[in-house]
XYZ file of N, CA, C and O in Angstrom:
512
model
N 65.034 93.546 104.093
C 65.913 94.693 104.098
C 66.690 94.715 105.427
O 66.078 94.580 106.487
N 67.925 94.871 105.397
C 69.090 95.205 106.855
C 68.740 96.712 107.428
O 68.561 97.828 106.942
N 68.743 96.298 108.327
C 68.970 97.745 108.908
C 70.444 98.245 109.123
O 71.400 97.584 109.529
N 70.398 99.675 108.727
C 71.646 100.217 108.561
C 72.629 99.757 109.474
O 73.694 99.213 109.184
N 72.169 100.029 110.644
C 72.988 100.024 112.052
C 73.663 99.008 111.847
O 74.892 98.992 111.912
N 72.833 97.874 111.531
C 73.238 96.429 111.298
C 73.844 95.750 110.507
O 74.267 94.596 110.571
N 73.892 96.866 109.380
C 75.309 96.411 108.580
C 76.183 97.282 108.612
O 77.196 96.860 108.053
N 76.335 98.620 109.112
C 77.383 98.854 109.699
C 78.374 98.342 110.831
O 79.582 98.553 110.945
N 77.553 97.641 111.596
C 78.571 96.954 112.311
C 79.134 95.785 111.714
O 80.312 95.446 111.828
N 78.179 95.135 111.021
C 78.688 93.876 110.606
C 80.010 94.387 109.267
O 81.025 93.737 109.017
N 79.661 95.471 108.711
C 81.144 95.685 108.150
C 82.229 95.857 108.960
O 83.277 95.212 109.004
N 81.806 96.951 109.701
C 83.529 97.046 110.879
C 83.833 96.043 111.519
O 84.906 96.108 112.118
N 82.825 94.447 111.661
C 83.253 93.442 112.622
C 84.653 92.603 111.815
O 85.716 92.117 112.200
N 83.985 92.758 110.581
C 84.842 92.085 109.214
C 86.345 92.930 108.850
O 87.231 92.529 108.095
N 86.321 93.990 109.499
C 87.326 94.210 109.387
C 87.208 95.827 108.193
O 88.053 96.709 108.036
N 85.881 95.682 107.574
C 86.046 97.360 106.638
C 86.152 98.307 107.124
O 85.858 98.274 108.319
N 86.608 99.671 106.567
C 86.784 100.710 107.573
C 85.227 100.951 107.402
O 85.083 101.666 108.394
N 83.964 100.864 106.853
C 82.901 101.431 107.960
C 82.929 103.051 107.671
O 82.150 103.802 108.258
N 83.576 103.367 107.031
C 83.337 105.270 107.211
C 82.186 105.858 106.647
O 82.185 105.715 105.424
N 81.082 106.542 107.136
C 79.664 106.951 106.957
C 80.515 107.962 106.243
O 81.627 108.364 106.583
N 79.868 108.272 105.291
C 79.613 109.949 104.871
C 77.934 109.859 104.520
O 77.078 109.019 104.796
N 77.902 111.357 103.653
C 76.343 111.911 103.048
C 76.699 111.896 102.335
O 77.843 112.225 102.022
N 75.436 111.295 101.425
C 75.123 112.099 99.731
C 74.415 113.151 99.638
O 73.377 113.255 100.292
N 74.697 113.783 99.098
C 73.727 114.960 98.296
C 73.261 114.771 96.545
O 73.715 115.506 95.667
N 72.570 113.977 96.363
C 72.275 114.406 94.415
C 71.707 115.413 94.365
O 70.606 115.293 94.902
N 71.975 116.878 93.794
C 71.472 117.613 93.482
C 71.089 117.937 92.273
O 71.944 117.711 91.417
N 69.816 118.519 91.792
C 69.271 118.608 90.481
C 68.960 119.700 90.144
O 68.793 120.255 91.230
N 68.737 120.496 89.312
C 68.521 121.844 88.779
C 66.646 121.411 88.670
O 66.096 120.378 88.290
N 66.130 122.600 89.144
C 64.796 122.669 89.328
C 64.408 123.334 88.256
O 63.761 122.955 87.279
N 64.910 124.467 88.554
C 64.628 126.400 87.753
C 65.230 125.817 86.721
O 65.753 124.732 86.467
N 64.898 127.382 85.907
C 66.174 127.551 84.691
C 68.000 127.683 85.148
O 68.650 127.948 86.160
N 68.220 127.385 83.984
C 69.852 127.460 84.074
C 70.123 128.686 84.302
O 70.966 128.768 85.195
N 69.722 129.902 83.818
C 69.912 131.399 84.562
C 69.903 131.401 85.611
O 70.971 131.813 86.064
N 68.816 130.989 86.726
C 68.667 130.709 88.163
C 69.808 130.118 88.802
O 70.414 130.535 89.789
N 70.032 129.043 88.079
C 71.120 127.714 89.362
C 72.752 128.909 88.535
O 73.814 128.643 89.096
N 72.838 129.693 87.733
C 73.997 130.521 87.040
C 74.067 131.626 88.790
O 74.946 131.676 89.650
N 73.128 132.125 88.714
C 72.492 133.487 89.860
C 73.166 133.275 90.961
O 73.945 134.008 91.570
N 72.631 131.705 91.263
C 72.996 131.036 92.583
C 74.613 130.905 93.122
O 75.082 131.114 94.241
N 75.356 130.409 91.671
C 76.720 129.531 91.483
C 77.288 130.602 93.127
O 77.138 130.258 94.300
N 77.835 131.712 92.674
C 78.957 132.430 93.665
C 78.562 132.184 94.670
O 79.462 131.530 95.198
N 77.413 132.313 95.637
C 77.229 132.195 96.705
C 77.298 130.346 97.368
O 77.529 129.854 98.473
N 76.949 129.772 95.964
C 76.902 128.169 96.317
C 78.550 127.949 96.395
O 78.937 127.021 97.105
N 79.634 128.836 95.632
C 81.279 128.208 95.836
C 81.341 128.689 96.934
O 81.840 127.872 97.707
N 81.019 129.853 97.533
C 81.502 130.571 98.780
C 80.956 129.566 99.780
O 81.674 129.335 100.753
N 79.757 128.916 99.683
C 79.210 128.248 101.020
C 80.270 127.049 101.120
O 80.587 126.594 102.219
N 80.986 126.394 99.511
C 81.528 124.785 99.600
C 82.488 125.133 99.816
O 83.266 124.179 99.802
N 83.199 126.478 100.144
C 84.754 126.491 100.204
C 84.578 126.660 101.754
O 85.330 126.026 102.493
N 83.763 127.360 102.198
C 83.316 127.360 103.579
C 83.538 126.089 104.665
O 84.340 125.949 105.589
N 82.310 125.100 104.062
C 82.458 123.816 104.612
C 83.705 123.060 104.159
O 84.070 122.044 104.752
N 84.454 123.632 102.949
C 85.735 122.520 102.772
C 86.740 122.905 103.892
O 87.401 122.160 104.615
N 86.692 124.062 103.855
C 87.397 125.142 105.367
C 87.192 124.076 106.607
O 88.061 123.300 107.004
N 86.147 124.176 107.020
C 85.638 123.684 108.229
C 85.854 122.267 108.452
O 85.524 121.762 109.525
N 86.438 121.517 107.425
C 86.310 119.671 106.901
C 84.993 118.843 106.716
O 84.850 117.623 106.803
N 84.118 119.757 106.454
C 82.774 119.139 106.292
C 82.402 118.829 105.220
O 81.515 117.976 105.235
N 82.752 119.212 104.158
C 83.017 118.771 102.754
C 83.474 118.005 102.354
O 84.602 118.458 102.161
N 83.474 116.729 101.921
C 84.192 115.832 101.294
C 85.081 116.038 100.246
O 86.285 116.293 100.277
N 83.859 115.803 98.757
C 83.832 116.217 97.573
C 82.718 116.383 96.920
O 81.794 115.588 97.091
N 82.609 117.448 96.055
C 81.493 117.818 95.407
C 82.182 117.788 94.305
O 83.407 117.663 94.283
N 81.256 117.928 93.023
C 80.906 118.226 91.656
C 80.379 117.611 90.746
O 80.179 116.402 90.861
N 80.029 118.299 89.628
C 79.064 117.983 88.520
C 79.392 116.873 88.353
O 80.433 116.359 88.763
N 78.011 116.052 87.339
C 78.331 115.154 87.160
C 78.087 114.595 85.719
O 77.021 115.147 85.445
N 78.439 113.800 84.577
C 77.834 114.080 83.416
C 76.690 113.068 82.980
O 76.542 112.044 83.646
N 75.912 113.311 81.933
C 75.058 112.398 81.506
C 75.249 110.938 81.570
O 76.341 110.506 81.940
N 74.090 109.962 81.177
C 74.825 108.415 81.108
C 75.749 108.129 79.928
O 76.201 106.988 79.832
N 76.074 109.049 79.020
C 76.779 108.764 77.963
C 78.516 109.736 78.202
O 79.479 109.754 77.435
N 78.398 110.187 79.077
C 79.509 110.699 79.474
C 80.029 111.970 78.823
O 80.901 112.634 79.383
N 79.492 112.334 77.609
C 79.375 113.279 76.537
C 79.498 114.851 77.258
O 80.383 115.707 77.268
N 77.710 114.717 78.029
C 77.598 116.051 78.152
C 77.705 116.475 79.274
O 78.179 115.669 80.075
N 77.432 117.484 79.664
C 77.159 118.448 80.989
C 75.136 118.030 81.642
O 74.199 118.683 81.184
N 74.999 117.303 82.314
C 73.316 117.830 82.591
C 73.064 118.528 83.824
O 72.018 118.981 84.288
N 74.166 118.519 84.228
C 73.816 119.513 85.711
C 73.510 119.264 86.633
O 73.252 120.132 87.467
N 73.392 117.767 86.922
C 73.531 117.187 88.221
C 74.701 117.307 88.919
O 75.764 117.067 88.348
N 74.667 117.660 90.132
C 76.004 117.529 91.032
C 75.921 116.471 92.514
O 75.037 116.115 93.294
N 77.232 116.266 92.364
C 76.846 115.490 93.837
C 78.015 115.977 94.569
O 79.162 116.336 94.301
N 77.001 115.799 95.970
C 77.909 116.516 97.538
C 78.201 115.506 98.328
O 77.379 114.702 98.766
N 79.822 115.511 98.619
C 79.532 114.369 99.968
C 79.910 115.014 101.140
O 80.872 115.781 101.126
N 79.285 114.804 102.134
C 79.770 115.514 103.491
C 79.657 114.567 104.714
O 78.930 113.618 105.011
N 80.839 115.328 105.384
C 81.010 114.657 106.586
C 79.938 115.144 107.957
O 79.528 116.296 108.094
N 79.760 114.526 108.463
C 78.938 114.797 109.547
C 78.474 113.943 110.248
O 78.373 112.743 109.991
N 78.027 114.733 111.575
C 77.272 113.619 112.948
C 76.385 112.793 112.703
O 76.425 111.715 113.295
N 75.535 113.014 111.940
C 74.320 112.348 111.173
C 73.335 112.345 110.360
O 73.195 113.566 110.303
N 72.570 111.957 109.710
C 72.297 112.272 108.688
C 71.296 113.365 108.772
O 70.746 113.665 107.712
N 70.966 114.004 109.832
C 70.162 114.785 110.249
C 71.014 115.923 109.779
O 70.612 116.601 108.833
N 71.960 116.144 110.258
C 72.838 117.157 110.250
C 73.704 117.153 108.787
O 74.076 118.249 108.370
N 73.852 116.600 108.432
C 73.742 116.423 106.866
C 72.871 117.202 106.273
O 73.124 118.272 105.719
N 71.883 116.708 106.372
C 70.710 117.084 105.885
C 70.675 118.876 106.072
O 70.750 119.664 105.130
N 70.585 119.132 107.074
C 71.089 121.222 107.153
C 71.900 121.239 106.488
O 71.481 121.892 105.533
N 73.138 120.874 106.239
C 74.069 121.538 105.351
C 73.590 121.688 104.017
O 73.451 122.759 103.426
N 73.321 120.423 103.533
C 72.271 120.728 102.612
C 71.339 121.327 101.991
O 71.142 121.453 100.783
N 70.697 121.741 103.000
C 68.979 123.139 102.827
C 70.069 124.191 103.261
O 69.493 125.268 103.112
N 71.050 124.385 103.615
C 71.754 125.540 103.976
C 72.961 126.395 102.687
O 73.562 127.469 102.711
N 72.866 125.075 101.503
C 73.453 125.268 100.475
C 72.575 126.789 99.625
O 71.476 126.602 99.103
N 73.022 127.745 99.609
C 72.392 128.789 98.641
C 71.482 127.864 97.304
O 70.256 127.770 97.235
N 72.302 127.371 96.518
C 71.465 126.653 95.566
C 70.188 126.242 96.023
O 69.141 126.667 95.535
N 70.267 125.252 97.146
C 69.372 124.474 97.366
C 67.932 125.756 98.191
O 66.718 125.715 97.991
N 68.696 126.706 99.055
C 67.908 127.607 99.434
C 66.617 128.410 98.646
O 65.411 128.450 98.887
N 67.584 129.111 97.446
C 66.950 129.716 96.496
C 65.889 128.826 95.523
O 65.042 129.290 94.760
N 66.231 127.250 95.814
C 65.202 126.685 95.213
C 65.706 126.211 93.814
O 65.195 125.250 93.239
N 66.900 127.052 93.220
C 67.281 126.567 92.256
C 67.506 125.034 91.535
O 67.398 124.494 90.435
N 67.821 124.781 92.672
C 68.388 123.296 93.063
C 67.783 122.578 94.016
O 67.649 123.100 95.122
N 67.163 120.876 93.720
C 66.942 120.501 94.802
C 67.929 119.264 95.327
O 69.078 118.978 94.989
N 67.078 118.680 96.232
C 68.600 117.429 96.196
C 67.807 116.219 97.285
O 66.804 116.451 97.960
N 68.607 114.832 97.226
C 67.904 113.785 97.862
C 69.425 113.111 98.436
O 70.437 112.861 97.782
N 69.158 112.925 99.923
C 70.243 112.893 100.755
C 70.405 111.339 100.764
O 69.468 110.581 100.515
N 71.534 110.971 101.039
C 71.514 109.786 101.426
C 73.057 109.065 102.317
O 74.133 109.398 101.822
N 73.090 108.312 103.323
C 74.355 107.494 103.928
C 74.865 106.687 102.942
O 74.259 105.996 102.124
N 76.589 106.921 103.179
C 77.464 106.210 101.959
C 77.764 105.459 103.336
O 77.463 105.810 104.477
N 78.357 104.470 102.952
C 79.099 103.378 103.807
C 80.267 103.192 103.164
O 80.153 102.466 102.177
N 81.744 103.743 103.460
C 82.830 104.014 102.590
C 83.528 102.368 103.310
O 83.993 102.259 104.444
N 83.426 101.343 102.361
C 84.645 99.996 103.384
C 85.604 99.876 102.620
O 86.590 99.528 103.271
N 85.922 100.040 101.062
C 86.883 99.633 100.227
C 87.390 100.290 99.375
O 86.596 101.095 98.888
N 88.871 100.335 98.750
C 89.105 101.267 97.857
C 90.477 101.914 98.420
O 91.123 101.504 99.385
N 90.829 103.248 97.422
C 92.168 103.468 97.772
C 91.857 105.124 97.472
O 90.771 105.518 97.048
N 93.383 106.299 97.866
C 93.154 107.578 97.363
C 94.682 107.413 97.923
O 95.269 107.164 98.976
N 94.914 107.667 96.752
C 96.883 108.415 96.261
C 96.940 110.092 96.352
O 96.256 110.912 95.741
N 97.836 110.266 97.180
C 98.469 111.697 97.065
C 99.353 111.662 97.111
O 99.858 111.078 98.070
N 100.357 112.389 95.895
C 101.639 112.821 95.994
C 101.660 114.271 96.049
O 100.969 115.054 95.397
N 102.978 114.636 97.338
C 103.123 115.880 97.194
C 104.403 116.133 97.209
O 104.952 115.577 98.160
N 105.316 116.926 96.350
C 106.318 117.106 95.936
C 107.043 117.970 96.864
O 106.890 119.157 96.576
N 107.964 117.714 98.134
C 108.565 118.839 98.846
C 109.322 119.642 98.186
O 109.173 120.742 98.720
N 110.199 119.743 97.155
C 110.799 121.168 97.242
C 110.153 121.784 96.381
O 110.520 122.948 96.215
N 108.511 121.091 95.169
C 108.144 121.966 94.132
C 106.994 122.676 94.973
O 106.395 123.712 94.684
N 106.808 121.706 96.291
C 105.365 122.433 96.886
C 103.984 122.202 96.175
O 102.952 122.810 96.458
N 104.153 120.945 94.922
C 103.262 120.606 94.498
C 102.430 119.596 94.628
O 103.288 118.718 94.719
N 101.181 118.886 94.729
C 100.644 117.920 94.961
C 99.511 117.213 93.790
O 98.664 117.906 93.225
N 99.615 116.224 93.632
C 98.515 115.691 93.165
C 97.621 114.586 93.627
O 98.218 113.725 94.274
N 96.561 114.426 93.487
C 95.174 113.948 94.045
C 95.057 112.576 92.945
O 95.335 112.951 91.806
N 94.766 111.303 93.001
C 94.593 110.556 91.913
C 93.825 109.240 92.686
O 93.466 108.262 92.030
């Protein structure tokens, strides 16, 4: 097994951008009434950290058949380390109340793309 450190550098030596974020998988523990109870205070905390830029992207995610809803969500956040990750996390209402639990983990972002268009005189943008 590599140690992290150690292939993080060896990506940025190569030239990848190397960008750490967090995972969050979060899972519904309780009943669905419970993680329902939770929701308002859990948007107020992610609009919070999206405020602050500590938020990446969050949301649900669907089954392996793509069909349904099961209520897994995933969080990505920016932060100093995975320590500190990790609080934002237990600091999530969901995750507080217990509704929800979750298993953290370092992304290593090296490849890939993100398109934004934003339209100056409609003032509109899209994300793709």
């Amino acid at each position: 097994m590599v140690a992290w450190a150690d292939y993080k550098s060896e990506a940025k030596s190569r030239g990848a951008l190397a960008l750490e974020l967090y995972v969050a998988l979060s899972t519904p523990v309780k009943a669905p009434e419970d993680v329902k109870a939770s929701l308002p205070d859990h948007l107020a905390y992610q609009a919070k950290l999206e405020h602050s830029g500590q938020l990446a992207f969050a949301g649900p995610m669907s089954d392996e058949t793509g069909e349904h809803m099961q209520g897994i969500g995933l969080i990505i956040y920016r932060a100093d380390s995975l320590e500190a990750a990790r609080k934002l996390a237990e600091d999530d209402p969901m995750h507080k109340s217990g509704a929800r639990s979750f298993v953290m983990r370092r992304w290593l972002i090296n490849e890939g793309s993100l398109n934004i268009s934003i339209g100056l005189s409609t003032g509109t943008s899209t994300l793709s």
